[in-house]
Short mmCIF file of C-alpha atoms and ligand atoms in Angstrom, two decimals:
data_model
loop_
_atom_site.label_atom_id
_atom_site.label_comp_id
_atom_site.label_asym_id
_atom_site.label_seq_id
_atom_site.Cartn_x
_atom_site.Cartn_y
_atom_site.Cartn_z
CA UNK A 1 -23.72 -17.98 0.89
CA UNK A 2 -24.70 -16.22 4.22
CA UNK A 3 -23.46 -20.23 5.94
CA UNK A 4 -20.12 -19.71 3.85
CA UNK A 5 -19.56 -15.74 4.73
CA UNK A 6 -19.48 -17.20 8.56
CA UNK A 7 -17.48 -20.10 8.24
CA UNK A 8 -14.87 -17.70 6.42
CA UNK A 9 -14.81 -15.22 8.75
CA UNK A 10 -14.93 -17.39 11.70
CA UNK A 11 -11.45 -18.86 9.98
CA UNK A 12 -10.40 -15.07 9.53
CA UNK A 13 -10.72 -14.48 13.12
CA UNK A 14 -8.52 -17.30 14.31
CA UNK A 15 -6.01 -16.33 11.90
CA UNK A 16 -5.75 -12.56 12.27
CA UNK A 17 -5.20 -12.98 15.78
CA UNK A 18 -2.80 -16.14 15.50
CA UNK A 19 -0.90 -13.11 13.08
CA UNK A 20 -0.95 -10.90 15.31
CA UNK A 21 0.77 -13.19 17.74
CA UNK A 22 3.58 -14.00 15.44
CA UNK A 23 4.34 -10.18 14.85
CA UNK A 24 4.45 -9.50 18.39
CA UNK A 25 6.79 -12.34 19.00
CA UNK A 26 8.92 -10.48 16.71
CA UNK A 27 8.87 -7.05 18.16
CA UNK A 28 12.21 -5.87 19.57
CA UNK A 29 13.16 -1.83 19.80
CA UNK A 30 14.96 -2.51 16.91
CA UNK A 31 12.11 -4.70 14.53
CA UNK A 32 9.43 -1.69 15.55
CA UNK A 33 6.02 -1.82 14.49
CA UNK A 34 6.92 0.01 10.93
CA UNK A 35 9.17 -2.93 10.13
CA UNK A 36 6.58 -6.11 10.63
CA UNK A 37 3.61 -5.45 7.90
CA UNK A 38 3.17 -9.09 7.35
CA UNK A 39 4.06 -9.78 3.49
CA UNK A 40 4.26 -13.58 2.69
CA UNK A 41 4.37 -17.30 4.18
CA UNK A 42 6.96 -18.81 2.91
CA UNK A 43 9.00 -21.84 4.39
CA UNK A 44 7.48 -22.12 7.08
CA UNK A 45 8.36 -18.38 8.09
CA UNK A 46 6.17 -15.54 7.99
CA UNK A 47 7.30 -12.75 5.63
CA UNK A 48 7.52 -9.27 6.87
CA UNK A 49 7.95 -5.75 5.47
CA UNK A 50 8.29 -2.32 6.54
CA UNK A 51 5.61 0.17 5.87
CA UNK A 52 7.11 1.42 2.40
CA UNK A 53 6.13 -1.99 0.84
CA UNK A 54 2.95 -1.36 -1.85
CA UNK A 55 0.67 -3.75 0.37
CA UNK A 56 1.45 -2.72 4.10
CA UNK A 57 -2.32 -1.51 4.47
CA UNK A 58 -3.41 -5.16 4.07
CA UNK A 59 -3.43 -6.61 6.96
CA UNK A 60 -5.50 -3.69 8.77
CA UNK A 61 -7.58 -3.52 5.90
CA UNK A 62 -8.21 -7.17 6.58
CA UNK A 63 -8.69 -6.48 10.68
CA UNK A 64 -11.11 -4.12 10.08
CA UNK A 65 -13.62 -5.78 7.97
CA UNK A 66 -13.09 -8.88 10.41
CA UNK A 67 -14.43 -5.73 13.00
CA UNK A 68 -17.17 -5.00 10.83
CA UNK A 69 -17.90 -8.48 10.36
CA UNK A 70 -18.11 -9.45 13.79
CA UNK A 71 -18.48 -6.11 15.56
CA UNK A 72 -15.92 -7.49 18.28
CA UNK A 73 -13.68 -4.48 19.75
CA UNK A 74 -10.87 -6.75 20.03
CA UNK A 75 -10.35 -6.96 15.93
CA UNK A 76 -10.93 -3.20 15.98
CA UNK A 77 -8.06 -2.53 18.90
CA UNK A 78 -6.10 -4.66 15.94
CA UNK A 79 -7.46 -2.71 13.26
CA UNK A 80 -5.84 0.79 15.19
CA UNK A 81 -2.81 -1.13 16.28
CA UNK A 82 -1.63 -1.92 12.85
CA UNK A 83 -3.13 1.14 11.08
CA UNK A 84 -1.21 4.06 13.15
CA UNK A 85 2.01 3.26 12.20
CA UNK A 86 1.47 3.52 8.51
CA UNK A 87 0.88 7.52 9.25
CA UNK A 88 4.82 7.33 9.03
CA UNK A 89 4.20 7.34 4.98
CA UNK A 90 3.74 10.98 4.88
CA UNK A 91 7.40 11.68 6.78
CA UNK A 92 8.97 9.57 3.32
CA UNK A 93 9.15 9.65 -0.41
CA UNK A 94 6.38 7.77 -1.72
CA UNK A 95 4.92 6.09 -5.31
CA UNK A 96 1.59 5.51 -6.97
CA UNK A 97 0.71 2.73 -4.34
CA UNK A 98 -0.02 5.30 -1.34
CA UNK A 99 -3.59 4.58 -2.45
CA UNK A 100 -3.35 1.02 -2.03
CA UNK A 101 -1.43 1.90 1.47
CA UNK A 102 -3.86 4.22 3.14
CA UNK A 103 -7.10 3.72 1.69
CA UNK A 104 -7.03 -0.18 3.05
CA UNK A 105 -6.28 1.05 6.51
CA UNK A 106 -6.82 4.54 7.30
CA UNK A 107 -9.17 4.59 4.63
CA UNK A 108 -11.21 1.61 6.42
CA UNK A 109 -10.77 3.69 10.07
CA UNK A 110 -12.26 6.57 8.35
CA UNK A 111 -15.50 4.88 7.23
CA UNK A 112 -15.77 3.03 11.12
CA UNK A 113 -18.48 4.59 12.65
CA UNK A 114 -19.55 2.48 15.13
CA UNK A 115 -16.58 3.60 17.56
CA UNK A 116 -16.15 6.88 19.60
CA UNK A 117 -12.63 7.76 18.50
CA UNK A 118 -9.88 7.86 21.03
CA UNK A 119 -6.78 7.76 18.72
CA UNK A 120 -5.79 11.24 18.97
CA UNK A 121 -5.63 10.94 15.11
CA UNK A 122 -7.41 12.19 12.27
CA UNK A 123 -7.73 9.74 9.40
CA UNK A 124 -9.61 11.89 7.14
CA UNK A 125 -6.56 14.42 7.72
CA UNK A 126 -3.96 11.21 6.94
CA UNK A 127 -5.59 10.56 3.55
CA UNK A 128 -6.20 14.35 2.70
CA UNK A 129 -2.32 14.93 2.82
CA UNK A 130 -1.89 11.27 1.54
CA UNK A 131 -3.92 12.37 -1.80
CA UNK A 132 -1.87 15.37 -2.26
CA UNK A 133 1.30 13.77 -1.91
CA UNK A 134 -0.26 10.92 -5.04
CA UNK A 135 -1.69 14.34 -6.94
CA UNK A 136 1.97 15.70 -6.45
CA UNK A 137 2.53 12.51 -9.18
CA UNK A 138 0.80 14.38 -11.86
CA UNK A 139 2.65 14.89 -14.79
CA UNK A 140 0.12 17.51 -17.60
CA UNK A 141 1.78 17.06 -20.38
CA UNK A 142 1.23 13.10 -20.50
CA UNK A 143 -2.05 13.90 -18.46
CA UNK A 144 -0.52 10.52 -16.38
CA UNK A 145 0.34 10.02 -12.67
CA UNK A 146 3.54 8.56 -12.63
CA UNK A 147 3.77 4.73 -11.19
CA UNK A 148 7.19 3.73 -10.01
CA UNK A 149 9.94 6.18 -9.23
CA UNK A 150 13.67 6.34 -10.72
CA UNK A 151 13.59 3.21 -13.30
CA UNK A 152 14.49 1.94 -16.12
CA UNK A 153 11.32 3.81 -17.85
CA UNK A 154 11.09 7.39 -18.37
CA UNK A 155 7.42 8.16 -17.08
CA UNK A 156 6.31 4.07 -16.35
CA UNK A 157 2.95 3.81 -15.59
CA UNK A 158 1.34 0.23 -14.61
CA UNK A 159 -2.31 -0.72 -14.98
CA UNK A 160 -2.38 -1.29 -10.88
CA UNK A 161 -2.06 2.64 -10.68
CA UNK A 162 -6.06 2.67 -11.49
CA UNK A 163 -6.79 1.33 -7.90
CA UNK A 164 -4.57 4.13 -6.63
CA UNK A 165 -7.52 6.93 -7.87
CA UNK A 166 -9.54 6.44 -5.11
CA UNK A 167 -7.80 7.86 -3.38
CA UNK A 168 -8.27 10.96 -5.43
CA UNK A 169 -11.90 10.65 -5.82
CA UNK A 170 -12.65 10.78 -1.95
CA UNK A 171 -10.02 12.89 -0.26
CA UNK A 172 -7.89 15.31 -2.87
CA UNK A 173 -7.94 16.34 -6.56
CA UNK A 174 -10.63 14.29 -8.26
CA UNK A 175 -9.84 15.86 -11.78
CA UNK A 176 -6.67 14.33 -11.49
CA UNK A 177 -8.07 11.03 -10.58
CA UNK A 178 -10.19 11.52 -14.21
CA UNK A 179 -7.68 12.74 -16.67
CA UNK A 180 -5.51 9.82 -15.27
CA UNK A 181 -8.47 6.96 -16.13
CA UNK A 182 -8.96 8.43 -19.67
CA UNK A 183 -5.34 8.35 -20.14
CA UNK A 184 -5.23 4.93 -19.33
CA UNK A 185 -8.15 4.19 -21.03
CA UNK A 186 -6.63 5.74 -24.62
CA UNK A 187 -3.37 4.31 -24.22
CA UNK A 188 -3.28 1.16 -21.98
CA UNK A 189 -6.45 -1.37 -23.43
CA UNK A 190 -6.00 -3.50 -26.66
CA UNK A 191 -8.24 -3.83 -29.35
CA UNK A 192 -9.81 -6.47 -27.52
CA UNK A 193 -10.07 -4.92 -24.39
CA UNK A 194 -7.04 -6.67 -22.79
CA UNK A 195 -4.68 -4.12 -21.18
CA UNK A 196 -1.03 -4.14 -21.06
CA UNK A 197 0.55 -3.79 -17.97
CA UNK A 198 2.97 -0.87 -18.25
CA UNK A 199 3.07 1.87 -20.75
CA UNK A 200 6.34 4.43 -21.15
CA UNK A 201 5.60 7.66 -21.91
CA UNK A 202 7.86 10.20 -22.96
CA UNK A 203 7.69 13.82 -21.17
CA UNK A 204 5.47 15.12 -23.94
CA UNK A 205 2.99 12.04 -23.77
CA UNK A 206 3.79 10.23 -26.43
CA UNK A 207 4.42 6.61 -26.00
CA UNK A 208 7.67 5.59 -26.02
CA UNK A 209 6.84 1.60 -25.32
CA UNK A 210 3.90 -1.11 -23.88
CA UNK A 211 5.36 -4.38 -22.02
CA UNK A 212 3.99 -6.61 -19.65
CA UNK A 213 6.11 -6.93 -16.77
CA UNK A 214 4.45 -9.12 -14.64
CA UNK A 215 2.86 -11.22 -17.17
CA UNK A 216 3.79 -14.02 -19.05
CA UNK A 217 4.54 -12.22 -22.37
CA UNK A 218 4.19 -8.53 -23.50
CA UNK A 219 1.25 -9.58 -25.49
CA UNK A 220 -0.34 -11.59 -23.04
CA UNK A 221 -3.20 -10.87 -20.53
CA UNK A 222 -1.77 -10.86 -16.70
CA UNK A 223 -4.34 -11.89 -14.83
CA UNK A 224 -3.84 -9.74 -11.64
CA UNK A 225 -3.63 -6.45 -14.20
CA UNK A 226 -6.74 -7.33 -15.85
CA UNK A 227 -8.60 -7.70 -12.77
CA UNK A 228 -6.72 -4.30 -11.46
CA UNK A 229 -8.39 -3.01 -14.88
CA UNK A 230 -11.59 -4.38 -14.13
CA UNK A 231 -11.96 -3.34 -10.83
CA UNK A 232 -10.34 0.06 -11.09
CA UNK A 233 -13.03 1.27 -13.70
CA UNK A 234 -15.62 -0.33 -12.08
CA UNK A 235 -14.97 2.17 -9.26
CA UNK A 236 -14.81 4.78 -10.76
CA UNK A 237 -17.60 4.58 -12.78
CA UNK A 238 -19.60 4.04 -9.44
CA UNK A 239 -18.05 7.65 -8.24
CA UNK A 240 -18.73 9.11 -11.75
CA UNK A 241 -22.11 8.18 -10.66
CA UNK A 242 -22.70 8.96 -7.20
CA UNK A 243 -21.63 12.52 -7.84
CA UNK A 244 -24.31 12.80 -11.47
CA UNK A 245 -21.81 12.77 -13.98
CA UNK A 246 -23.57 9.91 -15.67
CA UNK A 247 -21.58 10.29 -19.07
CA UNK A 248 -18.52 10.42 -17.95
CA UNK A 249 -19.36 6.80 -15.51
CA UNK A 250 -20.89 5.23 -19.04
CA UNK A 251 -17.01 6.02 -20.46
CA UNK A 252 -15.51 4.21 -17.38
CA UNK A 253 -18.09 1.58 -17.40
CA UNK A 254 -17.66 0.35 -21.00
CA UNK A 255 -13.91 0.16 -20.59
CA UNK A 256 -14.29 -2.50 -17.68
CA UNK A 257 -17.45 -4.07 -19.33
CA UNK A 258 -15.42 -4.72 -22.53
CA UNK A 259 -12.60 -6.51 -20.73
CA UNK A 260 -15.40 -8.39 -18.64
CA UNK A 261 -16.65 -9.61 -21.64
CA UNK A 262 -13.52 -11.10 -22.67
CA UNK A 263 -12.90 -12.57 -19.20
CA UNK A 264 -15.76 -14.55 -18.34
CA UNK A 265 -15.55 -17.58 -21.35
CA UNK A 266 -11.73 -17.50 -20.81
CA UNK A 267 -11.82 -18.14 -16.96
CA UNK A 268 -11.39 -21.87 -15.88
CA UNK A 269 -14.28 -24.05 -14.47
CA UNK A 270 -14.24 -23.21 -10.92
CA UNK A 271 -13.70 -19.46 -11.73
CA UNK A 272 -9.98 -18.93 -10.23
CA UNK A 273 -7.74 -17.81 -13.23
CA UNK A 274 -4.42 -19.08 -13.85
CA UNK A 275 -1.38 -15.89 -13.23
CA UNK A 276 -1.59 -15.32 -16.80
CA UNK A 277 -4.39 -15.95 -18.87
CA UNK A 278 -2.35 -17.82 -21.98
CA UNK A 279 -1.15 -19.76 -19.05
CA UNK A 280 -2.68 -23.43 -17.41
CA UNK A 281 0.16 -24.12 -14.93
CA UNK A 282 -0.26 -22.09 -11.24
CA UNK A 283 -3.46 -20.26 -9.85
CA UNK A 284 -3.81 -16.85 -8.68
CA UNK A 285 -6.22 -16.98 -5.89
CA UNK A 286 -5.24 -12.81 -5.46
CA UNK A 287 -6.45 -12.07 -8.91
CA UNK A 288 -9.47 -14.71 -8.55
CA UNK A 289 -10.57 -12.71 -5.38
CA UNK A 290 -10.12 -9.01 -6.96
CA UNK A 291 -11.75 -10.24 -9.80
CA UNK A 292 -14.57 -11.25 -7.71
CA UNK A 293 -14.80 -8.12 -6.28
CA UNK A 294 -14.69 -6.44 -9.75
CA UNK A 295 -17.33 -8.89 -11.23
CA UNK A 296 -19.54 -7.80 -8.51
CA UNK A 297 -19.03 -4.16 -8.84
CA UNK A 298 -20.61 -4.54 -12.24
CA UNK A 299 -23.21 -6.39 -11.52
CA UNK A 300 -24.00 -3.63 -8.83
CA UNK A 301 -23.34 -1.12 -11.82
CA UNK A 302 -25.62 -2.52 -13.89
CA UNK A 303 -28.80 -2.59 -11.37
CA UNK A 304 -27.98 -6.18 -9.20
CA UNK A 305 -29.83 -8.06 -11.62
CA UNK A 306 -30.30 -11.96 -10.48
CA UNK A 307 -29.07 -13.57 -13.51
CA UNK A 308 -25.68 -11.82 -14.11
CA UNK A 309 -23.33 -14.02 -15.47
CA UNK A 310 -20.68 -11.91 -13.73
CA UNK A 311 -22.71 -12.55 -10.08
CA UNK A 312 -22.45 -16.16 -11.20
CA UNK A 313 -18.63 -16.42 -12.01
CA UNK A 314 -18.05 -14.74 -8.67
CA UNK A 315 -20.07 -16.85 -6.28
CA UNK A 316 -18.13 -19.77 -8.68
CA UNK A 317 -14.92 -18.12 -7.45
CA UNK A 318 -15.70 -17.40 -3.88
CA UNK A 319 -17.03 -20.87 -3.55
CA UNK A 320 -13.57 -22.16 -5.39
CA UNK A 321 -11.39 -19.95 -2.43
CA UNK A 322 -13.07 -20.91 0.37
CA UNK A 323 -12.77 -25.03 -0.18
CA UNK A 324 -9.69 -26.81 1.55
CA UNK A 325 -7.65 -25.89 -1.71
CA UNK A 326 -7.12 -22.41 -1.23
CA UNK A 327 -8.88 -21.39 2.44
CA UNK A 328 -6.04 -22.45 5.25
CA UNK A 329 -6.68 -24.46 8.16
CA UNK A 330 -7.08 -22.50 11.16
CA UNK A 331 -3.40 -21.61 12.88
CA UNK A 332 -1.36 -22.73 9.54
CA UNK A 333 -0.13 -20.43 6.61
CA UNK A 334 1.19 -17.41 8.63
CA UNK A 335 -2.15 -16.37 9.76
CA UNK A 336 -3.10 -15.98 5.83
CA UNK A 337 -6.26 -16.75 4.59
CA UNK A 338 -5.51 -17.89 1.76
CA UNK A 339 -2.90 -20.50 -0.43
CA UNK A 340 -1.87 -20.13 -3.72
CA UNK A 341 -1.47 -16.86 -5.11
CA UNK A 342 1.42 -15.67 -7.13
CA UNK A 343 2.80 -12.00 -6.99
CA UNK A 344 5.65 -11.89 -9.74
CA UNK A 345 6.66 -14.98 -11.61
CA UNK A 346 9.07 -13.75 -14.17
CA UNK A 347 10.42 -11.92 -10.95
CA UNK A 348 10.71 -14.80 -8.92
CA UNK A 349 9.34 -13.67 -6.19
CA UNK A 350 6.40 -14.94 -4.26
CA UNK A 351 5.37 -18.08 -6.20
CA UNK A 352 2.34 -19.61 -4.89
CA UNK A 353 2.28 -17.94 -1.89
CA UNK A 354 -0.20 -16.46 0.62
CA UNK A 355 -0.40 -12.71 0.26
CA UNK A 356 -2.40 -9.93 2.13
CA UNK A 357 -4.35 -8.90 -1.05
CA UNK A 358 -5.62 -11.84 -1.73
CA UNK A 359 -7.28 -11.90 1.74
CA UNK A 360 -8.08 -8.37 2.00
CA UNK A 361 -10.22 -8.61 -1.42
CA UNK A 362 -11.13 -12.08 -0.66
CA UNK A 363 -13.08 -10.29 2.42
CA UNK A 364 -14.41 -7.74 0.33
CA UNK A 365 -15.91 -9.77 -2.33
CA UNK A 366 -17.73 -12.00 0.44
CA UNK A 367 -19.11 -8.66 1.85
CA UNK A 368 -20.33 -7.70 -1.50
CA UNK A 369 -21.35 -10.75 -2.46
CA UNK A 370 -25.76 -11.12 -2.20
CA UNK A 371 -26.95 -13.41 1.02
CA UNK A 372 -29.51 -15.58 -1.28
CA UNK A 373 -27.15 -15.88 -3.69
N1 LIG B 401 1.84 -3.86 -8.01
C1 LIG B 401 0.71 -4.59 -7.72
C2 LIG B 401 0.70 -6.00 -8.14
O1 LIG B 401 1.70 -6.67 -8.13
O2 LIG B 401 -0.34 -6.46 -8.51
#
C-alpha cells in the first residue's frame, strides 16, 4: 500500500501543477481568480467555475494534502494561492455546501502546522463566520438546516447536507450540527438503511415528500448519497466521541453501520459502485473514493481491527482507482486524478467525467488507509 500511496501522489504532483498551469493560462482581469475553480474535463477542455459552485474548495483541498504528502512548499504556495480567494464566500448569499467549500480549503490551512503563517489571514476566523452563516440555515420547527435555496421544495433538504456539519462541530454551533443528524436520521434512512436523497419538509416539520434526485429512481439507492450517508455519520460519531458523549456517537454510529451493512455484498468485484446501486451501466469512481473514506472511518470507529471487511472493500477500491482504468496518465485529463465519475445523470450533466471530489477523497482515503495493509 505504502508503494501505491507514492506512485499516486507522485501522479498527483504532476497533475496539480500541470492544473495549475492551465488556470493561469486562463487568467485575464476579467476571468479573476474567483472565476477558475477547476470543475470538470470535458472535451478536451478543462471545466471551470466561480467560487459559488458546491465543490470550489476541491482543488486546494487536493493541494494541500499533496503538501502534506510531500512536505514541498511549492504545493503549499498552491494550497494558499487557490484557498484565499474562496474568503469571497462570506461577501455572498450562500447554501448548505459552505461546509463542503471551506472546510476542504481553509479548513485544510487551518490544520497546517508545519508553516509560519504569512497570509495576513485568519482561517480559523474564515470558518468561524463561515459556520454561522450555515447555522443561520437553521430552521427549529423542522429541527433541519435547509439545503438548497429558492426551489421547487418548500424546506429541501439532501442527504449531502450531513458532510456540511463539520463544519458545525469544529468552528460554530455544534447543537445545531446534532439536532440536524437526528433529523436526518428519523426522517431520511429506509427500513433497510438506504437513504433517500431529498426530503421536503413543510414549515412545521412534517414531511411533505422523499425523492431521489440524483438517483436512478425515488426508490433507489444513489450511490454518491449513500456514501455521503456513510461518511457523514461516521464523522460525527468520531466527534460525538472525541468530546465523551459516547451515547449520543453509538446513535450516529449505528445509522452508518446499518447502511454499511447493506453496502458491502451489493458493491461490485473490484469495489467501485456503479452511480446507482440498481444500476450496472457507468462507474462512480467519486462515490467509490468517499466510500472508501467512509469504510475506513468505521473501521477506525470500531478499534482498526485487521480483519474488517470494510478495511478490505476499501483497499479493493483504492487498488481498483489507482489502475490505468480510473488513475490518469500524467499531463492528460485536465490535471484530474481521476476518470470516470458521474455527478448528475438524470441531470445530464457531468457524465463520466473527472471531478475534484473524487480526487480530493481519493487522497484522503489513501491517507487513511493502514501502510501494511
Ligand atoms: N451535491 C453533492 C453531490 O452531487 O454529490
Amino acid at each position: 500500500m505504502e508503494q501505491l500511496r507514492n506512485r499516486v501522489v507522485d501522479v498527483a504532483k504532476v497533475q496539480t501543477v500541470y492544473m495549475d498551469s492551465l488556470l493561469s493560462s486562463r487568467a485575464t482581469p476579467q476571468a479573476e481568480s474567483r472565476n477558475l475553480c477547476p470543475r470538470t474535463f470535458q472535451g478536451d477542455t478543462l471545466v471551470t467555475s466561480d467560487i459559488g459552485w458546491w465543490c470550489s474548495g476541491f482543488y486546494p483541498g487536493v493541494l494541500w494534502q499533496v503538501y502534506e504528502a510531500t512536505e514541498d512548499t511549492l504545493f503549499r504556495n498552491l494550497a494558499v494561492k487557490h484557498t484565499l480567494p474562496l474568503a469571497g464566500l462570506l461577501e455572498r448569499e450562500t447554501d448548505h455546501d459552505i461546509g463542503f467549500q471551506l472546510m476542504s480549503s481553509f479548513g485544510k490551512m487551518a490544520l497546517d502546522c508545519h508553516s509560519e503563517r504569512s497570509e495576513g489571514i485568519s482561517p480559523e476566523t474564515i470558518l468561524a463566520r463561515g459556520a454561522e452563516t450555515l447555522a443561520g440555515r437553521f430552521i427549529p420547527e423542522a429541527g433541519i438546516l435547509r439545503s438548497w435555496n429558492g426551489s421547487r421544495w418548500n424546506i429541501p433538504v439532501i442527504i449531502d447536507n450531513m458532510m456540511n456539519l463539520d463544519l458545525l462541530m469544529v468552528y460554530g454551533d455544534r447543537t445545531v450540527a446534532e439536532k440536524h443528524a437526528l433529523t436526518t436520521a428519523a426522517n431520511h434512512f429506509r427500513e433497510d438503511g438506504t437513504t433517500w436523497h431529498l426530503v421536503d419538509y413543510a414549515d412545521d416539520g412534517s414531511i411533505l415528500g422523499k425523492q431521489t434526485v440524483q438517483g436512478y429512481a425515488d426508490d433507489s439507492a444513489w450511490a454518491r448519497g449513500q456514501a455521503w450517508a456513510l461518511y457523514g455519520y461516521a464523522q460525527m460519531a468520531q466527534r460525538e466521541r472525541e468530546a465523551g458523549n459516547e451515547a449520543l456517537g453509538q446513535q450516529f454510529y449505528e445509522v452508518a453501520a446499518k447502511l454499511e451493512g447493506w453496502m458491502l455484498p451489493r458493491l461490485p468485484e473490484d469495489g467501485v459502485p456503479y452511480w446507482d446501486f440498481s444500476q450496472k451501466d457507468l462507474r462512480d469512481a467519486s462515490a467509490g473514493a468517499i466510500l472508501a473514506c467512509g469504510f475506513l472511518r468505521m473501521w477506525n470507529l470500531r478499534g482498526c481491527p485487521a480483519d474488517d471487511p470494510a478495511l478490505a472493500m476499501a483497499g479493493r477500491i483504492l487498488r481498483t482507482l489507482a489502475s490505468p482504468e480510473y488513475l490518469a496518465e500524467p499531463r492528460t485529463n485536465g490535471g484530474f486524478l481521476l476518470k470516470h465519475s458521474v455527478g448528475n445523470l438524470p441531470g445530464r450533466s457531468e457524465v463520466d467525467v473527472p471531478l475534484t471530489y473524487a480526487d480530493y477523497y481519493f487522497l484522503e482515503a489513501l491517507h487513511l488507509l493502514p501502510s501494511e495493509h
